[in-house]
Short mmCIF file of C-alpha atoms in Angstrom, two decimals:
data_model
loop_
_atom_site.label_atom_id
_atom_site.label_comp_id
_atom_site.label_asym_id
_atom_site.label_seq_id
_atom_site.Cartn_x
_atom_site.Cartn_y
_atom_site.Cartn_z
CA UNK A 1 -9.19 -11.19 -24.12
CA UNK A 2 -5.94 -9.84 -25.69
CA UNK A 3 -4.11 -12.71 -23.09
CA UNK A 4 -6.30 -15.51 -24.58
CA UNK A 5 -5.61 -14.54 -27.81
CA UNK A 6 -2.25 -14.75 -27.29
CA UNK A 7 -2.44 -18.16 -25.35
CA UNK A 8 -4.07 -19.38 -28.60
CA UNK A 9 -0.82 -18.27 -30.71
CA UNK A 10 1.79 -19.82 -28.42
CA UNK A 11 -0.40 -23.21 -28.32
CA UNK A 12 -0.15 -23.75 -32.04
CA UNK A 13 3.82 -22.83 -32.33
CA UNK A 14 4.12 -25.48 -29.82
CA UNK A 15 1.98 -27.99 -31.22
CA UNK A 16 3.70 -27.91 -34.39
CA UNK A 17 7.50 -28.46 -32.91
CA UNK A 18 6.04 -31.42 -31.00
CA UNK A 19 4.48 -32.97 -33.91
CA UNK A 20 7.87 -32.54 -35.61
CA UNK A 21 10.39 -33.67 -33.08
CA UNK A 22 8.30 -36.91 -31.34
CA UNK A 23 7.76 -40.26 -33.11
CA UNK A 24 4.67 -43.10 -32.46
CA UNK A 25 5.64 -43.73 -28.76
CA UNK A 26 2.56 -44.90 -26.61
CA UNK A 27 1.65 -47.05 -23.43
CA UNK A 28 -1.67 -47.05 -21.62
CA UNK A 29 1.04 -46.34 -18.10
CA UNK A 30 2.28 -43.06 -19.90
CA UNK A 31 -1.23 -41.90 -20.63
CA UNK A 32 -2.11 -42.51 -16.85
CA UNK A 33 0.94 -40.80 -15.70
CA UNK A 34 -0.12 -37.78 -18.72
CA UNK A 35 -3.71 -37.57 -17.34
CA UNK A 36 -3.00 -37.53 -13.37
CA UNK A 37 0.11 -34.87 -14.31
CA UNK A 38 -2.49 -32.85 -16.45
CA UNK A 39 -5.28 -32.98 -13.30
CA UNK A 40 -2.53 -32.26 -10.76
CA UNK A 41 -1.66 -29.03 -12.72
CA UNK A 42 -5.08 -28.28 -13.40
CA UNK A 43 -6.00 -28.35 -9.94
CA UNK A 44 -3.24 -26.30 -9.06
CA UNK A 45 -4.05 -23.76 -11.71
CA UNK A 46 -7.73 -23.64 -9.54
CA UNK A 47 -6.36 -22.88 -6.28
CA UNK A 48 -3.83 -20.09 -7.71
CA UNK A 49 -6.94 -18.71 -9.10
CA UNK A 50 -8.60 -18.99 -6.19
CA UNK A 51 -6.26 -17.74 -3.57
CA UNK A 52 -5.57 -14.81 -6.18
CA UNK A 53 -9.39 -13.59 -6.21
CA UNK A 54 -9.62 -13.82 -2.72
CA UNK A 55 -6.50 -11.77 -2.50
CA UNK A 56 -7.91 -9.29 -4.61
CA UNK A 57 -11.19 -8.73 -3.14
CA UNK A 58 -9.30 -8.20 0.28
CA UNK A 59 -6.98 -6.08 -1.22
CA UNK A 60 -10.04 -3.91 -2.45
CA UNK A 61 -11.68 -3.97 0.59
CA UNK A 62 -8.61 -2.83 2.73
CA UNK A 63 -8.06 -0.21 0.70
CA UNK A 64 -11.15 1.38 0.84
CA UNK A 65 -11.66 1.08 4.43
CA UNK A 66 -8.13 2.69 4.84
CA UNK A 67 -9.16 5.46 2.23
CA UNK A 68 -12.22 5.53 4.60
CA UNK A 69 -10.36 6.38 7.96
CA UNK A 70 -7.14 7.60 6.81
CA UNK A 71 -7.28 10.79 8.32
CA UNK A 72 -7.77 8.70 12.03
CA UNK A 73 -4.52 9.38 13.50
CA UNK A 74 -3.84 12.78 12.94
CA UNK A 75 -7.72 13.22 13.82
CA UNK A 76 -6.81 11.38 16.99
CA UNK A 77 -3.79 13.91 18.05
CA UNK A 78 -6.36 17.12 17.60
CA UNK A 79 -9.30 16.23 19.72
CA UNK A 80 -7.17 17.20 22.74
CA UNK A 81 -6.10 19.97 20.37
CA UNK A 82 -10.02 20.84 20.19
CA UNK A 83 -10.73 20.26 24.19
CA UNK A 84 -8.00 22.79 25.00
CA UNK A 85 -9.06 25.61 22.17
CA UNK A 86 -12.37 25.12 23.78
CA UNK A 87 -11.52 25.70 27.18
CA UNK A 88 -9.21 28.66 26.22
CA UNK A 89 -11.96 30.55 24.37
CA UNK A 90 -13.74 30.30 27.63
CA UNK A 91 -12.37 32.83 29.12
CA UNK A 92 -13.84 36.15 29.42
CA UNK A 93 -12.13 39.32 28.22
CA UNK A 94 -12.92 43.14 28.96
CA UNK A 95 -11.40 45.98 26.21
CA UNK A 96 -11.42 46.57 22.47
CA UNK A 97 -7.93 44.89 21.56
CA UNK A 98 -8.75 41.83 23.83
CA UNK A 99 -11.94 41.68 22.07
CA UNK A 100 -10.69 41.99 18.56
CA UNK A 101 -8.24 39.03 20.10
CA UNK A 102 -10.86 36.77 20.95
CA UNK A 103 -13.06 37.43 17.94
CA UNK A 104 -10.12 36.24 15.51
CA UNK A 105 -9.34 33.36 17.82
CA UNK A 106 -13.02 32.35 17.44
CA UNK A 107 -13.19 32.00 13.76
CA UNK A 108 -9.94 30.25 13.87
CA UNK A 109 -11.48 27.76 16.23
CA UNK A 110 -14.69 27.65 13.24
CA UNK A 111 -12.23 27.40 10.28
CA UNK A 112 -10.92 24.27 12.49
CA UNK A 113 -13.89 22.65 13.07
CA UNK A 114 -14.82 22.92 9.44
CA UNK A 115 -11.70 21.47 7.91
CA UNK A 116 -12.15 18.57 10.19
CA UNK A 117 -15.69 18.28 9.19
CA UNK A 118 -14.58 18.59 5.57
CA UNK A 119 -12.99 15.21 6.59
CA UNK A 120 -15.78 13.40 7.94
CA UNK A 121 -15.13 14.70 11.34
CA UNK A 122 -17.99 15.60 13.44
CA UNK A 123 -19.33 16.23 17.04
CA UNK A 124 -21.49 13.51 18.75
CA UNK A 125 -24.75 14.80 19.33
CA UNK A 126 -25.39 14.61 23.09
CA UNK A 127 -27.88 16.61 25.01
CA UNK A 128 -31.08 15.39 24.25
CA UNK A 129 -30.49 11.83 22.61
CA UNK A 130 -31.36 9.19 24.08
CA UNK A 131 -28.25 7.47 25.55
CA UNK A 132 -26.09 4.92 23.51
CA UNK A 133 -22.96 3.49 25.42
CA UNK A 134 -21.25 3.20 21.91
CA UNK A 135 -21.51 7.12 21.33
CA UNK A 136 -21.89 7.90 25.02
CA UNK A 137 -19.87 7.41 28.74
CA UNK A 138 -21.89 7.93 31.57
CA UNK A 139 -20.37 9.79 34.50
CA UNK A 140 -23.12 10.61 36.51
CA UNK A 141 -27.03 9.41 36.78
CA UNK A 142 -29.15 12.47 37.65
CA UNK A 143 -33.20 12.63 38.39
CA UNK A 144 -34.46 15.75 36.16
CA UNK A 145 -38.66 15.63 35.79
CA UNK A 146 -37.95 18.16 32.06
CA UNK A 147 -36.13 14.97 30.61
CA UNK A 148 -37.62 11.36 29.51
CA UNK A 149 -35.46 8.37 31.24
CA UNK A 150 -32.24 7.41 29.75
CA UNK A 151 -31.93 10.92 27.87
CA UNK A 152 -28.53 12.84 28.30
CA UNK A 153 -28.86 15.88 29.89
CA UNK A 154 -25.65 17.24 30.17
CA UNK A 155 -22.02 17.23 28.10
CA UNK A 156 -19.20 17.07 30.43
CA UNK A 157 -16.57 16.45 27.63
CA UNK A 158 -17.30 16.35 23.76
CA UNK A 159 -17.17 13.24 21.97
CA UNK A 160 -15.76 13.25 18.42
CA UNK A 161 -16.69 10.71 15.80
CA UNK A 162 -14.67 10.33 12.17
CA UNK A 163 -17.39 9.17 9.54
CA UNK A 164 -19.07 6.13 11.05
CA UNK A 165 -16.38 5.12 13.43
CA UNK A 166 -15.97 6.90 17.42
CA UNK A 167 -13.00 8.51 18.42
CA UNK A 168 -14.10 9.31 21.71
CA UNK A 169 -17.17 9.13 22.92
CA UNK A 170 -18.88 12.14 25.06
CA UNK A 171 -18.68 12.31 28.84
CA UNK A 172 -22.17 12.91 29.63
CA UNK A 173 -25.04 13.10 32.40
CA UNK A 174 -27.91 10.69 32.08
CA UNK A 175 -31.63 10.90 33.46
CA UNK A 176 -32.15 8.10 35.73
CA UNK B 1 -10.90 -14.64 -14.19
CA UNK B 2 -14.18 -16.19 -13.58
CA UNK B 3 -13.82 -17.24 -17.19
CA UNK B 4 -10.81 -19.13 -16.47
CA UNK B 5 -11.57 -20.72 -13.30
CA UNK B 6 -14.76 -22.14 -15.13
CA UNK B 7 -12.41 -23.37 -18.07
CA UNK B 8 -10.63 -25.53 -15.53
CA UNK B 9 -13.41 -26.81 -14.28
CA UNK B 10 -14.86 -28.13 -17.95
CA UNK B 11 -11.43 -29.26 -18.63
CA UNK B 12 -11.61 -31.90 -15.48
CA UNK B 13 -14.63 -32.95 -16.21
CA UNK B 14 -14.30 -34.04 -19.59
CA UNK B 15 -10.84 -35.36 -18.60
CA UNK B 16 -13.04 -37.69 -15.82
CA UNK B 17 -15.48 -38.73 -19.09
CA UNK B 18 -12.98 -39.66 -21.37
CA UNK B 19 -11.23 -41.99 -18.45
CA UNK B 20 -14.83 -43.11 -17.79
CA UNK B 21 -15.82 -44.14 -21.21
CA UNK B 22 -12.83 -44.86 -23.54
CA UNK B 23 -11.49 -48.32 -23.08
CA UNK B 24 -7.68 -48.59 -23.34
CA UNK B 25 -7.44 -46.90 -26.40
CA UNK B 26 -4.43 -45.46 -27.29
CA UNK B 27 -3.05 -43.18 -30.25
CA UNK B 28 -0.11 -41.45 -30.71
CA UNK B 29 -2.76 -38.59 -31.46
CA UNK B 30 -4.26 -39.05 -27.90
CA UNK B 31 -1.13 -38.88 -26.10
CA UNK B 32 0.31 -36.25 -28.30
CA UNK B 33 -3.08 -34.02 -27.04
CA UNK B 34 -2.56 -34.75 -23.81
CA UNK B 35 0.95 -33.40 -23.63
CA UNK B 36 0.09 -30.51 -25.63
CA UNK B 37 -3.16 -29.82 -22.66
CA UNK B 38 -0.78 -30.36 -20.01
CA UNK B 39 1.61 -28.02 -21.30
CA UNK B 40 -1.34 -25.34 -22.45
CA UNK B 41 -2.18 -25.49 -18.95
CA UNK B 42 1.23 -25.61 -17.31
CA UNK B 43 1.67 -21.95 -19.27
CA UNK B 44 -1.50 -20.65 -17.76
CA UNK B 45 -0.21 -21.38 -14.45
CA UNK B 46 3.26 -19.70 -14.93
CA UNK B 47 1.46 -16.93 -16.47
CA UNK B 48 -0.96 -16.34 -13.52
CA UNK B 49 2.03 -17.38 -10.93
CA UNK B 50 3.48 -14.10 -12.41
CA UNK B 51 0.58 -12.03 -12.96
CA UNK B 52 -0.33 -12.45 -9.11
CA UNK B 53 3.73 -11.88 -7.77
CA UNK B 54 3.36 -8.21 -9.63
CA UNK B 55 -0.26 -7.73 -8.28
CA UNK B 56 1.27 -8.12 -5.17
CA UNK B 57 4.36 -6.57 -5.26
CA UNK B 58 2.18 -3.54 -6.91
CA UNK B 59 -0.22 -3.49 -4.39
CA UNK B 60 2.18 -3.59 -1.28
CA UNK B 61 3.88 -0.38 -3.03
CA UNK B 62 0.47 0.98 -2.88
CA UNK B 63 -0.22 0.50 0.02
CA UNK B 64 3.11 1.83 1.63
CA UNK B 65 2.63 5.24 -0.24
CA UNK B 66 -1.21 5.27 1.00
CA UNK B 67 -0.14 5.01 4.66
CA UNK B 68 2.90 7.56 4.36
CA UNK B 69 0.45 10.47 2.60
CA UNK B 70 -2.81 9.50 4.94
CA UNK B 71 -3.00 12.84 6.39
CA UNK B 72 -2.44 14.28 3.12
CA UNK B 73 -6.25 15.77 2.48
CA UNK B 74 -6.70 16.64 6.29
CA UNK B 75 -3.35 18.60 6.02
CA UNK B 76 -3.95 20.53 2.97
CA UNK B 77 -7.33 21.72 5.13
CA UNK B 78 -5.31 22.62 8.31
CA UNK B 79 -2.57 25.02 6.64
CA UNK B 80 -4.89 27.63 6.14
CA UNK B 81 -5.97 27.44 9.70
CA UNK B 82 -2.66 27.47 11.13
CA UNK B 83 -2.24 30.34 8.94
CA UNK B 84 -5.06 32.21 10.13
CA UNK B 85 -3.83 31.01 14.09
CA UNK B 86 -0.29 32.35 13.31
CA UNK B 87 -1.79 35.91 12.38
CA UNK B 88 -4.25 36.38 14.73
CA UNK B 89 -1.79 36.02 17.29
CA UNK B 90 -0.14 38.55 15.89
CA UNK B 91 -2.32 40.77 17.51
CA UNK B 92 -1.26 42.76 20.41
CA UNK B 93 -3.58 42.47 23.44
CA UNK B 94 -3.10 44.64 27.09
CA UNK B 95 -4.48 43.69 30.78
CA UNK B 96 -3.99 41.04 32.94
CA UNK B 97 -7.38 38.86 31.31
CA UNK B 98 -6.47 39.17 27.91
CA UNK B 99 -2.91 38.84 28.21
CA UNK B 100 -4.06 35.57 29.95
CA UNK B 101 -6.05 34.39 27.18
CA UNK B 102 -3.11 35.21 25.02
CA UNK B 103 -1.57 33.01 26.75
CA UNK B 104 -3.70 30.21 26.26
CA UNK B 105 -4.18 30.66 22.93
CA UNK B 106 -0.25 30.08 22.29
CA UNK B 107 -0.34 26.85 24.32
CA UNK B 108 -3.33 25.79 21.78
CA UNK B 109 -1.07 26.58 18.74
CA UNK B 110 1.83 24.67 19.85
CA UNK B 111 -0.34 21.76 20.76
CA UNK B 112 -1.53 22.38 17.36
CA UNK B 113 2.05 22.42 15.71
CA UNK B 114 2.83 19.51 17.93
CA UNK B 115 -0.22 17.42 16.65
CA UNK B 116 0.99 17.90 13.13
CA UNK B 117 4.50 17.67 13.82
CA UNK B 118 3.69 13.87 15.09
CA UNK B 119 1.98 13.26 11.73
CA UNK B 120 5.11 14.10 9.43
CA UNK B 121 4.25 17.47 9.00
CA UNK B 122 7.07 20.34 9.35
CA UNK B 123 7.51 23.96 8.13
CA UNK B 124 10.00 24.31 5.66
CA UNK B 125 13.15 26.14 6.80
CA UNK B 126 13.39 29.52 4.65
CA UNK B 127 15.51 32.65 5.83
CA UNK B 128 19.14 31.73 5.46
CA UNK B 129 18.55 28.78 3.23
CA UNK B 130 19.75 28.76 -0.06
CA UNK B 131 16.63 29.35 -2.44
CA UNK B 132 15.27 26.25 -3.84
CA UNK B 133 12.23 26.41 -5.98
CA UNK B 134 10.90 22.88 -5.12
CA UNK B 135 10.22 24.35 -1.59
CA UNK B 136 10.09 27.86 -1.80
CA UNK B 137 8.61 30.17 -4.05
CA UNK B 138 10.30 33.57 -4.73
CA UNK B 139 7.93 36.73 -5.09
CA UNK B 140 11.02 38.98 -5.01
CA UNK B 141 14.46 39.56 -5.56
CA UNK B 142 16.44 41.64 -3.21
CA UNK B 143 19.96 43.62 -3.05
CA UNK B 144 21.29 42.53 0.27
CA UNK B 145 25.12 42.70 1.29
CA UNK B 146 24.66 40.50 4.52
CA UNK B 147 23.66 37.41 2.51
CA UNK B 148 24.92 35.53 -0.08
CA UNK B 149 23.68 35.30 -3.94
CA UNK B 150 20.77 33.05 -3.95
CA UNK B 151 20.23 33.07 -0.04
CA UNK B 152 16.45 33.17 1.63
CA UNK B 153 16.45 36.57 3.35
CA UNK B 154 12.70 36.96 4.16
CA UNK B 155 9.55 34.67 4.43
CA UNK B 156 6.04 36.06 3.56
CA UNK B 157 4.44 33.43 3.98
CA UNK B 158 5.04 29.96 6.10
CA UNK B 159 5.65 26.65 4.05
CA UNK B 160 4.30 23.28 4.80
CA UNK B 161 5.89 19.49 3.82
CA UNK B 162 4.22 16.38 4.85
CA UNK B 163 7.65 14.01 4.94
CA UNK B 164 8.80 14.56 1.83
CA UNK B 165 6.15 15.95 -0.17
CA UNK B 166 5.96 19.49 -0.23
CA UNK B 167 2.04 20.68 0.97
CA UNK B 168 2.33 23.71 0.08
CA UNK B 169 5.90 26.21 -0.75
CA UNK B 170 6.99 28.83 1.46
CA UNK B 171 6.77 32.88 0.10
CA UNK B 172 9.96 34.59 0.24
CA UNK B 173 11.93 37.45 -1.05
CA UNK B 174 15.63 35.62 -2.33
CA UNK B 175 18.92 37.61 -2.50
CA UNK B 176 20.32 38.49 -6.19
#
């Protein structure tokens, strides 16, 4: 609004210096040449504004899907981060101090897991879905009679997904 | 913007009428108009020529900044658990097992520190630095002959920078 308005001021000032300066001067050629100058500029004004929303609305939509997965590469370097703390906690230990040892490591691992699921970070359900080869790798077909067909029955590897998008999918056992 | 992309629009069309159903009739008022549209519209397009070169300039800025601080939110989640990590291994453990799963545990934090170190993220250097308050944050002052005035001489707590932002400042005690 405040640009129109100003548009409408510089318009006058220059209407007024033309009126001034130009005498009678016409020819039906020089209002051709006027009008097709005037619809060449015009139509160039229409494409600039055209190009420049489409800009825009890509602009938008990259930023938001950057906002979305930003965290994706530094997510990417701690799922083998995870696997290994995992694995590590594994391990039994006998004694009071070892104890104490592991018990701290433990709610390390938990204060981990729930930063990263503060970020949209979160474990792909497994045992018990139904299998999806988008969320899901199949290493081995089993025959189990306590599961339906095509139902995981056992995690091999956790898969990891950040909001909507996998960043590994779970190595898993599937009922034939 | 829609507004203006429908102005050019009108402005064609009556443009197309007038050719249409005027007769070779010409003023010096007519062609005087015309050269004040042309011009009217020749402005708009410099105008939105420049508006879109800063929109894009701006937006590339933008978008350089929101790549360089990605991890910025997932960071400022992790320090506390490396925090946590750092002090639990503190803890002194005896025996073949645990000292085993001591072990491990270590390998997991460097893997950890590793992860983040790919990201951008570093501590910030403290004992034997000279104090700086944009990266460290003094809880004490100290009397100590072996340093210099103004040197680190102990850290209380471990500081984090993502590149060159600081995450969080490092605690320390500062020689007087």
């Amino acid at each position: 609004m405040e640009e129109n308005k100003q548009e409408g001021i510089v318009e006058e000032e220059l209407d007024q210096n033309e009126a001034e300066q130009e005498p009678a001067e016409e020819s039906n050629g020089e209002l051709e040449q006027l009008r097709q100058e005037k619809e060449e500029i015009n139509n160039r004004l229409l494409r600039l504004q055209a190009d420049y929303d489409n800009f825009r609305r890509r602009t938008q939509k990259e930023k938001e899907s950057d906002r979305k997965y930003r965290s994706q590469s530094l997510v990417e370097e701690l799922v083998p981060v995870l696997d290994n703390f995992d694995r590590a906690l594994q391990v039994e230990v006998d004694g009071e101090a070892a104890e104490k040892f592991a018990e701290g490591m433990k709610m390390v691992y938990q204060q981990f897991k729930a930063a990263l699921d503060k970020e949209g970070v979160e474990e792909i359900p497994a045992v018990g879905e139904e299998f999806d080869p988008h969320l899901h790798q199949a290493i081995m077909q089993v025959e189990d009679e306590n599961y339906d067909s095509n139902i995981v029955v056992e995690e091999l590897q956790k898969g990891y997904r950040l909001k909507d998008r996998v960043i590994r999918p779970s190595m898993v056992k599937v009922n034939q």
